[in-house]
Short mmCIF file of C-alpha atoms in Angstrom, two decimals:
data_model
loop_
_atom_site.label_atom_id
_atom_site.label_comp_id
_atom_site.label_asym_id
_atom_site.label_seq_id
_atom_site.Cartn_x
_atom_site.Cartn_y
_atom_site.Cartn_z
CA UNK A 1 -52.92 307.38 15.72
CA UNK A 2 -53.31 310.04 12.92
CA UNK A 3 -52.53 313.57 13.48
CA UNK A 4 -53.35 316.58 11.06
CA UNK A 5 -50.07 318.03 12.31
CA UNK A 6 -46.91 317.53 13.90
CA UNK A 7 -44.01 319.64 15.05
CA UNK A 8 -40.08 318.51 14.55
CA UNK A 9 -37.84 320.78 16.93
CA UNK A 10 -34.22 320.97 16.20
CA UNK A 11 -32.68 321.41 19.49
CA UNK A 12 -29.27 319.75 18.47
CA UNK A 13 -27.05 322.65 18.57
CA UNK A 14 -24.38 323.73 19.79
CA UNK A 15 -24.82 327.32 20.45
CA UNK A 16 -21.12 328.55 19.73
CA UNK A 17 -22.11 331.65 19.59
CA UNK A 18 -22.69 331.89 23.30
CA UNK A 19 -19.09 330.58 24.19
CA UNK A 20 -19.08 329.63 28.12
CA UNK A 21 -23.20 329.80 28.82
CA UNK A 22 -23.21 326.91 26.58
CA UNK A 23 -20.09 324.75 27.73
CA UNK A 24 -21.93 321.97 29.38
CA UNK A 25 -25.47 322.75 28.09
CA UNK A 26 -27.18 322.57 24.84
CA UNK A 27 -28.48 325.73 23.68
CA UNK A 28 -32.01 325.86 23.87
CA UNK A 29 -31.68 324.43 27.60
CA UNK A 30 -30.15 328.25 28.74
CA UNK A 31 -31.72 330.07 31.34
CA UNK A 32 -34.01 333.11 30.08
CA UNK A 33 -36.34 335.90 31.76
CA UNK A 34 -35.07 334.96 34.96
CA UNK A 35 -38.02 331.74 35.34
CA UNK A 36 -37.69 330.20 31.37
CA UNK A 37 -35.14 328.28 29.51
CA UNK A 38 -35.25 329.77 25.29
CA UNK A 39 -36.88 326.04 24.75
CA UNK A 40 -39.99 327.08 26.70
CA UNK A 41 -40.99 329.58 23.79
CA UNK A 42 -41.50 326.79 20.94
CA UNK A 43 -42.62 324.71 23.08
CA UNK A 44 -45.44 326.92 24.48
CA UNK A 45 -46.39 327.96 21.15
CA UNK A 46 -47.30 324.40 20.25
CA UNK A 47 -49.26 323.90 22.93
CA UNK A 48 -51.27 327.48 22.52
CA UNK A 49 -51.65 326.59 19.11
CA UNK A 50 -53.37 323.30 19.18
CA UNK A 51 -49.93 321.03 18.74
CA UNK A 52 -50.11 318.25 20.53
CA UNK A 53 -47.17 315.87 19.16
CA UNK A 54 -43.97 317.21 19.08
CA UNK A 55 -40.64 315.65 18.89
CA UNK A 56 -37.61 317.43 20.21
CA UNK A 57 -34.40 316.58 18.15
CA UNK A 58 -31.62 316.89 20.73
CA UNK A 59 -27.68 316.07 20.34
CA UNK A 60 -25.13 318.20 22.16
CA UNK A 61 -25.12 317.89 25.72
CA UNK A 62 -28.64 317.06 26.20
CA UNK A 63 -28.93 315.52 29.56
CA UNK A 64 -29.71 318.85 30.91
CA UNK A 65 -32.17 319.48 28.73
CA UNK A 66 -33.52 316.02 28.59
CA UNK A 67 -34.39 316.55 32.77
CA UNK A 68 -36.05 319.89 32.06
CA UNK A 69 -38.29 318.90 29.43
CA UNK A 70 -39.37 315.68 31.40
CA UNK A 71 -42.72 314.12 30.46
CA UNK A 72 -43.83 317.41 29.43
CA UNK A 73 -46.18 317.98 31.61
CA UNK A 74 -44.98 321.33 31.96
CA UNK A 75 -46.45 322.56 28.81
CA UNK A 76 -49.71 319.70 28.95
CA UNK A 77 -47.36 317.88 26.21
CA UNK A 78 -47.71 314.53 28.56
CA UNK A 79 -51.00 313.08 26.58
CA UNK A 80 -50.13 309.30 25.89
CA UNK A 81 -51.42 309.63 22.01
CA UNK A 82 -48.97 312.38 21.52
CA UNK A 83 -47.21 314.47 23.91
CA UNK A 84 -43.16 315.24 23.70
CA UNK A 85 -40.68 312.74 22.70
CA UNK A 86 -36.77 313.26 22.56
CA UNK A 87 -35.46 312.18 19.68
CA UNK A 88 -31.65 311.88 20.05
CA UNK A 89 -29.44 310.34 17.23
CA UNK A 90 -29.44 306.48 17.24
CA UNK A 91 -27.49 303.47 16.02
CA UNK A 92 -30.17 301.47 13.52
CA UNK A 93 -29.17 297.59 11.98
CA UNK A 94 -27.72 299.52 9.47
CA UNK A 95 -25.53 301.86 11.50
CA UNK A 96 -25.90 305.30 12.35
CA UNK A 97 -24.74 308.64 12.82
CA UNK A 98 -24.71 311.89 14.38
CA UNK A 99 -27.17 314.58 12.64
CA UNK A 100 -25.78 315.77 9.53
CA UNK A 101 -27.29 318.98 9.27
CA UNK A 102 -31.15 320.40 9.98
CA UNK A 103 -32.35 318.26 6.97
CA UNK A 104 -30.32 315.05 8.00
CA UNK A 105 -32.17 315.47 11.35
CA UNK A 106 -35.47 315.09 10.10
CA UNK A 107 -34.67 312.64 7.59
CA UNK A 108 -33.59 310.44 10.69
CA UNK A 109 -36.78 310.44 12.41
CA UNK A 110 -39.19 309.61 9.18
CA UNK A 111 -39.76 306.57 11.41
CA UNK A 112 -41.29 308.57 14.24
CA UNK A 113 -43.34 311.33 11.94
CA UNK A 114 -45.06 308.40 9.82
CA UNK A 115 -45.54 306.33 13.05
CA UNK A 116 -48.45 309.98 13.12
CA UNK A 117 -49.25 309.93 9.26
CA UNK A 118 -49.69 313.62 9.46
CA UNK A 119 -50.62 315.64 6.73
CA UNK A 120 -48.16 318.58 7.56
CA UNK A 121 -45.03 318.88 9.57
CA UNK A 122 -44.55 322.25 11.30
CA UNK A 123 -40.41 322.75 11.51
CA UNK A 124 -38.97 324.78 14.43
CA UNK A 125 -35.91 325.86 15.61
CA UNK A 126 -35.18 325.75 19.38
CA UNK A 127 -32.76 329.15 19.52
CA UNK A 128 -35.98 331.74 19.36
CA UNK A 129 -37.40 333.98 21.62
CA UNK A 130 -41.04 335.05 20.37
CA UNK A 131 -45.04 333.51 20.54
CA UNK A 132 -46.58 332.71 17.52
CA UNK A 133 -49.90 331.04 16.73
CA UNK A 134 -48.42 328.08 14.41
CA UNK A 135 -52.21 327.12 13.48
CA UNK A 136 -52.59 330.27 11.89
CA UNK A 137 -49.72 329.69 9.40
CA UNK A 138 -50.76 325.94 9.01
CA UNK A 139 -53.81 327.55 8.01
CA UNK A 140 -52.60 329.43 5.25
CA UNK A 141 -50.19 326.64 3.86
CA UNK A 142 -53.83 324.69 3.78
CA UNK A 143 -55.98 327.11 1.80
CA UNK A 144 -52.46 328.19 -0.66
CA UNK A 145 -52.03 324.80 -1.22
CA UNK A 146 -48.78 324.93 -0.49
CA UNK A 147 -45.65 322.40 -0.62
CA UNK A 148 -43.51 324.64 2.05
CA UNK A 149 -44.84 327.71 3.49
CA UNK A 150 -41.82 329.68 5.36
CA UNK A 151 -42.61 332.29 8.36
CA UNK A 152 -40.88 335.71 7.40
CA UNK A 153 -40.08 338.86 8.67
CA UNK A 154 -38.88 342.47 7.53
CA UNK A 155 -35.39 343.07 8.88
CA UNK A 156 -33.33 346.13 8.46
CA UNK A 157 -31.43 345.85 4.99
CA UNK A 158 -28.06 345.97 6.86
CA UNK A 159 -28.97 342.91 8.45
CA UNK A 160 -30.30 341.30 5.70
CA UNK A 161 -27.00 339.35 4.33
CA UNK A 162 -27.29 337.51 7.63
CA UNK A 163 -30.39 335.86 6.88
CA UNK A 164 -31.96 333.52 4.12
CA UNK A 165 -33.79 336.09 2.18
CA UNK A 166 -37.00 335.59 0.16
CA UNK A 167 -38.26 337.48 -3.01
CA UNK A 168 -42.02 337.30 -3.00
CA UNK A 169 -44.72 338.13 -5.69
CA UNK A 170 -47.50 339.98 -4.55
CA UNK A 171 -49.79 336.87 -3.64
CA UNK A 172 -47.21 336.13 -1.62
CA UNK A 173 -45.53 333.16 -3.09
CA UNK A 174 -41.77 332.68 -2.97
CA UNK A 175 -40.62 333.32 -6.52
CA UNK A 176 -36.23 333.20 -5.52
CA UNK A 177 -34.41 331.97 -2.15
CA UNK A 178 -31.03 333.33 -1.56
CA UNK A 179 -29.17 332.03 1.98
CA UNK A 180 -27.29 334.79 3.70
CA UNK A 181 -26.89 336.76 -0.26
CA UNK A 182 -23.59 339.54 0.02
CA UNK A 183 -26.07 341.77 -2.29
CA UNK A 184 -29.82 340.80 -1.18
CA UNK A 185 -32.89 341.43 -3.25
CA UNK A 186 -35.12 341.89 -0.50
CA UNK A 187 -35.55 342.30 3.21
CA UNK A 188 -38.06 339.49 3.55
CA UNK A 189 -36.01 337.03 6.15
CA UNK A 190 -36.45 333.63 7.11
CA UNK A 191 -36.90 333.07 10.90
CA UNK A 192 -36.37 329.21 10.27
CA UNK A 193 -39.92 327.91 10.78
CA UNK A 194 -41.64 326.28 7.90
CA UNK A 195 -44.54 324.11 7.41
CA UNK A 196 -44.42 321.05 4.61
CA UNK A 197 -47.18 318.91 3.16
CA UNK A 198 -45.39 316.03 4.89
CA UNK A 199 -45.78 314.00 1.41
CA UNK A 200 -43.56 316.17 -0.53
CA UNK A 201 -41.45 316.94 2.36
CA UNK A 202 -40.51 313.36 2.66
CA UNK A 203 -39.72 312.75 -0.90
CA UNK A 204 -37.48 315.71 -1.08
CA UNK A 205 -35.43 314.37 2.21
CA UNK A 206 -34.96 310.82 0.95
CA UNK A 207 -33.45 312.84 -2.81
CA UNK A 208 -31.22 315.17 -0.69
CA UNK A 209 -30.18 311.67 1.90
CA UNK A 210 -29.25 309.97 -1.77
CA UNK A 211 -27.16 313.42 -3.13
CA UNK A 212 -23.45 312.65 -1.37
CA UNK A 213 -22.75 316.25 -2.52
CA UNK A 214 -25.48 317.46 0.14
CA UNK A 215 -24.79 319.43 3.49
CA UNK A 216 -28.25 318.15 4.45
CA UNK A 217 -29.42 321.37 5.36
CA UNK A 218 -32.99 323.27 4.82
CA UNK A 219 -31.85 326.60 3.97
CA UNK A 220 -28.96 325.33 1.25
CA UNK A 221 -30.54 322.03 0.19
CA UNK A 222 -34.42 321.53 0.72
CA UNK A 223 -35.80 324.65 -0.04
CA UNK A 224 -33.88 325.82 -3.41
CA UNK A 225 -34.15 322.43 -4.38
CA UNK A 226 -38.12 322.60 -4.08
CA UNK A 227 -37.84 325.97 -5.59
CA UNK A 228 -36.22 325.08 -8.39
CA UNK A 229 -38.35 321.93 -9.06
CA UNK A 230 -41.40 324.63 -9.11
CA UNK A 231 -43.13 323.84 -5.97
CA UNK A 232 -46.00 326.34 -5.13
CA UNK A 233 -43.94 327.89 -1.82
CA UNK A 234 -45.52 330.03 0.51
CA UNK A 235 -44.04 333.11 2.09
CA UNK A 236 -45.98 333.87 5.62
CA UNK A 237 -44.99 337.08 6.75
CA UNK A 238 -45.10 337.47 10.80
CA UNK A 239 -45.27 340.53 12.31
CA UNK A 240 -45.11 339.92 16.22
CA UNK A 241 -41.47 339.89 18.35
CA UNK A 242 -38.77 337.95 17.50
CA UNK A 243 -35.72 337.61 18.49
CA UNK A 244 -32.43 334.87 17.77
CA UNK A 245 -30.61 334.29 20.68
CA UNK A 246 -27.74 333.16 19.55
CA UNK A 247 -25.12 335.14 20.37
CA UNK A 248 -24.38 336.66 23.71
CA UNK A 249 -25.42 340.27 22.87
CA UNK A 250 -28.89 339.19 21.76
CA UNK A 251 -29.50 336.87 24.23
CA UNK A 252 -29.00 340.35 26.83
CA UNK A 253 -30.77 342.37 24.63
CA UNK A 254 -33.73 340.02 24.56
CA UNK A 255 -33.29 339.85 28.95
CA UNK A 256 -33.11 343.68 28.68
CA UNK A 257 -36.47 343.81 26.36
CA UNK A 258 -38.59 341.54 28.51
CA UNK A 259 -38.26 345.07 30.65
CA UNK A 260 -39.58 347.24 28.12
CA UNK A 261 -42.99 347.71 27.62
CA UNK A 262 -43.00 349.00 24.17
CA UNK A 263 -40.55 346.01 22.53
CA UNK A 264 -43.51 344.08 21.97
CA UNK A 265 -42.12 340.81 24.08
CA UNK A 266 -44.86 340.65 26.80
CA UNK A 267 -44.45 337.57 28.97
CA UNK A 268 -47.59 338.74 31.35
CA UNK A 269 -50.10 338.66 28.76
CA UNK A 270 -52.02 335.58 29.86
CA UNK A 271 -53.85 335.03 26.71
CA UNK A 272 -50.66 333.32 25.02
CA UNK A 273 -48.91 331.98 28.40
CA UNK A 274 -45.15 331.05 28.41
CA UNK A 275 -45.10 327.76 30.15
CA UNK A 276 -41.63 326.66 31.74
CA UNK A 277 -40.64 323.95 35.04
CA UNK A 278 -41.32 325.27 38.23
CA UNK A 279 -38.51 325.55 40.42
CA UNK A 280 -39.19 324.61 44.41
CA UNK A 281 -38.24 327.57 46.10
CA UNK A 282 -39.26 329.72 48.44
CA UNK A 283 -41.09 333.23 47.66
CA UNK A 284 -38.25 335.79 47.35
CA UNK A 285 -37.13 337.98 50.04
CA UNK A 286 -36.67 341.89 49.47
CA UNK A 287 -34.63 343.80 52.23
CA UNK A 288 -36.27 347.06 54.12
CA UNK A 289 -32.99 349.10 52.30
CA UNK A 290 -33.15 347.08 49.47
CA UNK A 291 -33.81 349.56 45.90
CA UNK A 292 -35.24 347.08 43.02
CA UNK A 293 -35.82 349.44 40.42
CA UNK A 294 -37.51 348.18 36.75
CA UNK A 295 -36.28 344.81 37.48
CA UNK A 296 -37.43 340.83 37.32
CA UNK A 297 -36.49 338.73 40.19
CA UNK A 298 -37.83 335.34 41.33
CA UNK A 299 -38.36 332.94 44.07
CA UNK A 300 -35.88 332.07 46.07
CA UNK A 301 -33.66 335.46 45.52
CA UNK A 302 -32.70 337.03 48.81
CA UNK A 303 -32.20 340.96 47.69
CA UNK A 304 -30.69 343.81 49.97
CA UNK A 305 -28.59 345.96 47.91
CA UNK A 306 -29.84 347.31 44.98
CA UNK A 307 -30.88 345.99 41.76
CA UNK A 308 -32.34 347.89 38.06
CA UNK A 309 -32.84 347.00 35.27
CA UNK A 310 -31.83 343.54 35.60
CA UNK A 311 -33.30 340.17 35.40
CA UNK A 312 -32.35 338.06 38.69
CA UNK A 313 -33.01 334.25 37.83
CA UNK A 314 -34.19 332.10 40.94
CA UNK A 315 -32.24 331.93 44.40
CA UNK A 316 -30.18 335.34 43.47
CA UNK A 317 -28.63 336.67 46.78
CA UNK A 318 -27.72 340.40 46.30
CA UNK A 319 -25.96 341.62 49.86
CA UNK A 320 -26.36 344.91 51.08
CA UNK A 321 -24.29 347.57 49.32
CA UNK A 322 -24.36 345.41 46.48
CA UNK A 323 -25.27 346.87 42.99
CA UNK A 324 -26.71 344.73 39.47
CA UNK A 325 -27.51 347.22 36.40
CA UNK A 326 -28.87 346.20 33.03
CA UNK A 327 -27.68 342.91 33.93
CA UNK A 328 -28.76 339.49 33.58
CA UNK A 329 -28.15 336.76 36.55
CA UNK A 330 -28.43 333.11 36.14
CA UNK A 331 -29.81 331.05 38.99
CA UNK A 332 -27.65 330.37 42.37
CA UNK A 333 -25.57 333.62 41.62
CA UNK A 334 -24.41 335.26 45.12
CA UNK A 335 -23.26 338.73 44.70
CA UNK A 336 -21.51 339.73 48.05
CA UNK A 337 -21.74 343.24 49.56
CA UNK A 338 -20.05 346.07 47.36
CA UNK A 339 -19.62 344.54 44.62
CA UNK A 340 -21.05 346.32 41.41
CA UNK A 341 -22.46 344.71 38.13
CA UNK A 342 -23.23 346.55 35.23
CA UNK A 343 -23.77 345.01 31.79
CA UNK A 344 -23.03 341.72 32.56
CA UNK A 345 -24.38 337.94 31.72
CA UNK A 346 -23.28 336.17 34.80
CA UNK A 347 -23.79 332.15 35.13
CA UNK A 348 -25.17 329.86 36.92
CA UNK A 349 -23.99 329.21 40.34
CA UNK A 350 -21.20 332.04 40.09
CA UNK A 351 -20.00 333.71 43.35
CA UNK A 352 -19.06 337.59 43.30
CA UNK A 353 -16.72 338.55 46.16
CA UNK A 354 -16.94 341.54 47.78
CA UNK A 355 -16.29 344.89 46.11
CA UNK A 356 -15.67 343.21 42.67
CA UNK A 357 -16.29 345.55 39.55
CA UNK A 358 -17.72 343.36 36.77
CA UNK A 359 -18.63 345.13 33.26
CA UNK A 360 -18.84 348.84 32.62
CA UNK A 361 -21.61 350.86 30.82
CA UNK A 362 -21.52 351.99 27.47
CA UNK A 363 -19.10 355.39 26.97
CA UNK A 364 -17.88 354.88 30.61
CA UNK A 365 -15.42 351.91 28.84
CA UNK A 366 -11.72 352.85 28.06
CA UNK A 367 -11.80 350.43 24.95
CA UNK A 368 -14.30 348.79 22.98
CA UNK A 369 -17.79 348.31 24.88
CA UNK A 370 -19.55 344.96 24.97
CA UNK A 371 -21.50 343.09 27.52
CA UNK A 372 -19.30 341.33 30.29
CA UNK A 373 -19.62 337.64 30.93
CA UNK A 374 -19.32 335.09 33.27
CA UNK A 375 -19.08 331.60 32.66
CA UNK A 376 -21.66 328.57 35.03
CA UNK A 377 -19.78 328.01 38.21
CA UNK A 378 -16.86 331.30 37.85
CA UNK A 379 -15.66 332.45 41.45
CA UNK A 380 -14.15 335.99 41.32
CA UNK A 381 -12.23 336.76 43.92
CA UNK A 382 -12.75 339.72 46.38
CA UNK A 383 -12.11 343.48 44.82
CA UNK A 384 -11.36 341.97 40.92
CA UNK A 385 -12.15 344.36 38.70
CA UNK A 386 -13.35 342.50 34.99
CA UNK A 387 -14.14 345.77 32.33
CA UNK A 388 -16.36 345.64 29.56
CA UNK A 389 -16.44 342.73 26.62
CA UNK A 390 -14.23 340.56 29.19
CA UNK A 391 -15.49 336.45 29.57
CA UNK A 392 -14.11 334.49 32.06
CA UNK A 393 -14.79 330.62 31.67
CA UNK A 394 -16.03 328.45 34.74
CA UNK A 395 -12.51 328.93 36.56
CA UNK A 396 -12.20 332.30 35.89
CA UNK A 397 -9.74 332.50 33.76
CA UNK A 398 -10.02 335.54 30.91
CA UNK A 399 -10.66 333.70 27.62
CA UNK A 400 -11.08 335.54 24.00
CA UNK A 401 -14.36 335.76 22.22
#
């Protein structure tokens, strides 16, 4: 059946960058906002904008993530002319390999796009925390005329050399790529999202397959190389919340903005819903001398200590005398009674013995300050005391980041 569009979501990666969260899941499959995994966010905007078809490019550990996204039904992504498919790497008659690169990825799965015969292919990234109407920017690639049209955003310029960076003329088209420049031209960044006329997009993956000097990649490959063949390339400049969650201090800085009201990352507002799996739990349980103070918590969390500014995933227990602060639990965590958390990622299923001391707020640390860590599964044992910047893997050992 033919479809106007079609989304391709690299969800492949490793995630690195968040060390012991991501030891034994794939990235976008990590817990977020206490009730969403990041995947939930590009997923839901597909479905808000009008996307019905979307394949979900998986490789590292992606049973997890596999489960959770199901039929996906969760995000009405379950339509039998459409709907979500995972699209893992796969051995053909000619062979096969793992994916390459972002580019490589796609290339793979021609198959499955042209098995749509869409006119554009909407490109997404599954590492992002923000809600974006993707018809709106399909849009625009339609009435530009467009071979690529890439979503942008204004970053500080001392972030900028972290970033593919785009010089624009004043109609907006892209007139000079640079990927992560030392000395950028402009602060116009690439969030990795980009629409292609699926036409030219395919005959520019089968060039870069065919070039064995290639790292298969959109950012170093595709996009200069359409550039510099003089394809009309859109620049569409997005001014809403967005965040990469990529490393651990963003990923607790996104937790931590989900609880400000001026950060622009509203998850009530109903009018562009954030769909995610709901968990069977019972409704959550809040002590008579429990404090929960500018906090998120969820079903299933039993609370009688006290909790602010924190994000409690589901089936939390906090004991009484307990203490979480600008922290950000994982589901199944059970902090026992004295023990304080401040600043802190803690994983899934950990157990906190009684009057532990994990993290330390900023200017109360004796060295340098950085969020404190837990890895899925980590037991500490009763009055441990774990300062700031510390990560301890799933046994609980110290390891270096």
């Amino acid at each position: 059946m033919k479809k106007e569009c079609v989304a391709m979501l690299l969800a492949g990666g490793q995630g690195s960058r968040l060390y012991v969260l991501t030891g034994s899941v794939a990235k976008p499959a990590v817990s977020f906002g206490g009730k969403y995994r990041i995947i939930d966010f590009p997923l839901s905007n597909c479905t808000n904008s009008g996307i019905d078809t979307v394949g979900v490019l998986t490789q590292y550990r992606p049973l997890e993530l596999n489960s959770y996204i199901g039929s996906g039904q969760a995000w009405d992504l379950d339509s039998s002319v459409g709907g979500v498919h995972i699209l893992p790497p796969y051995m053909g008659s000619s062979g096969g390999s793992w994916y390459k690169g972002t580019a490589n990825a796609i290339y793979q799965n021609i198959g499955f796009v042209d098995m749509y015969d869409p006119d554009y292919v909407v490109i997404l990234s599954g590492d992002h925390i923000y809600k974006m109407d993707y018809a709106k920017m399909v849009d625009a690639h339609k009435k530009a005329g467009a071979a690529c049209t890439i979503s942008v955003m204004e970053v500080p310029w001392a972030d900028a050399s972290r970033f593919g960076i785009m010089s624009v003329d004043a109609d907006m088209n892209i007139t000079e790529f640079a990927e992560k420049p030392k000395e950028p031209k402009s602060n116009l960044a690439s969030m990795g999202i980009y629409v292609f006329s699926w036409k030219e997009l395919k005959k520019y993956l089968n060039e870069d397959e065919a070039d064995p000097a290639s790292e298969n990649d959109f950012g170093k490959n595709i996009i200069p190389n359409m550039l510099k063949a003089g394809e009309k390339m859109l620049a569409y400049r997005f001014e809403g919340y967005w965040k990469d969650v990529g490393t651990l201090e963003s990923l607790w800085d996104a937790n931590m903005d989900m609880l400000t009201p001026d950060s622009g990352l509203d998850l009530l507002d109903n009018s562009w819903p954030i769909y995610a799996q709901t968990v069977a739990a019972p409704a959550a349980f809040i002590g008579t001398e429990s404090e929960v103070i500018h906090s998120a918590f969820n079903r299933g969390d039993d609370i009688e200590g006290k909790v602010e500014e924190s994000v409690l995933s589901q089936n939390v227990t906090i004991e009484k005398g307990a203490v979480v602060d600008h922290s950000v639990l994982f589901p199944g965590v059970k902090v026992e009674a004295g023990a304080v958390i401040s600043y802190a990622i803690i994983g899934e299923g950990c157990a906190i013995g009684k009057d532990c001391r994990i993290g330390e707020a900023p200017g109360k640390s004796d060295g340098e300050w950085g969020v404190t860590v837990l890895g899925p599964g980590c037991s500490v044992e009763a009055g441990r005391v774990i300062k700031a910047k510390r990560m301890l893997d799933s046994e609980g050992k110290e390891i270096a980041r």
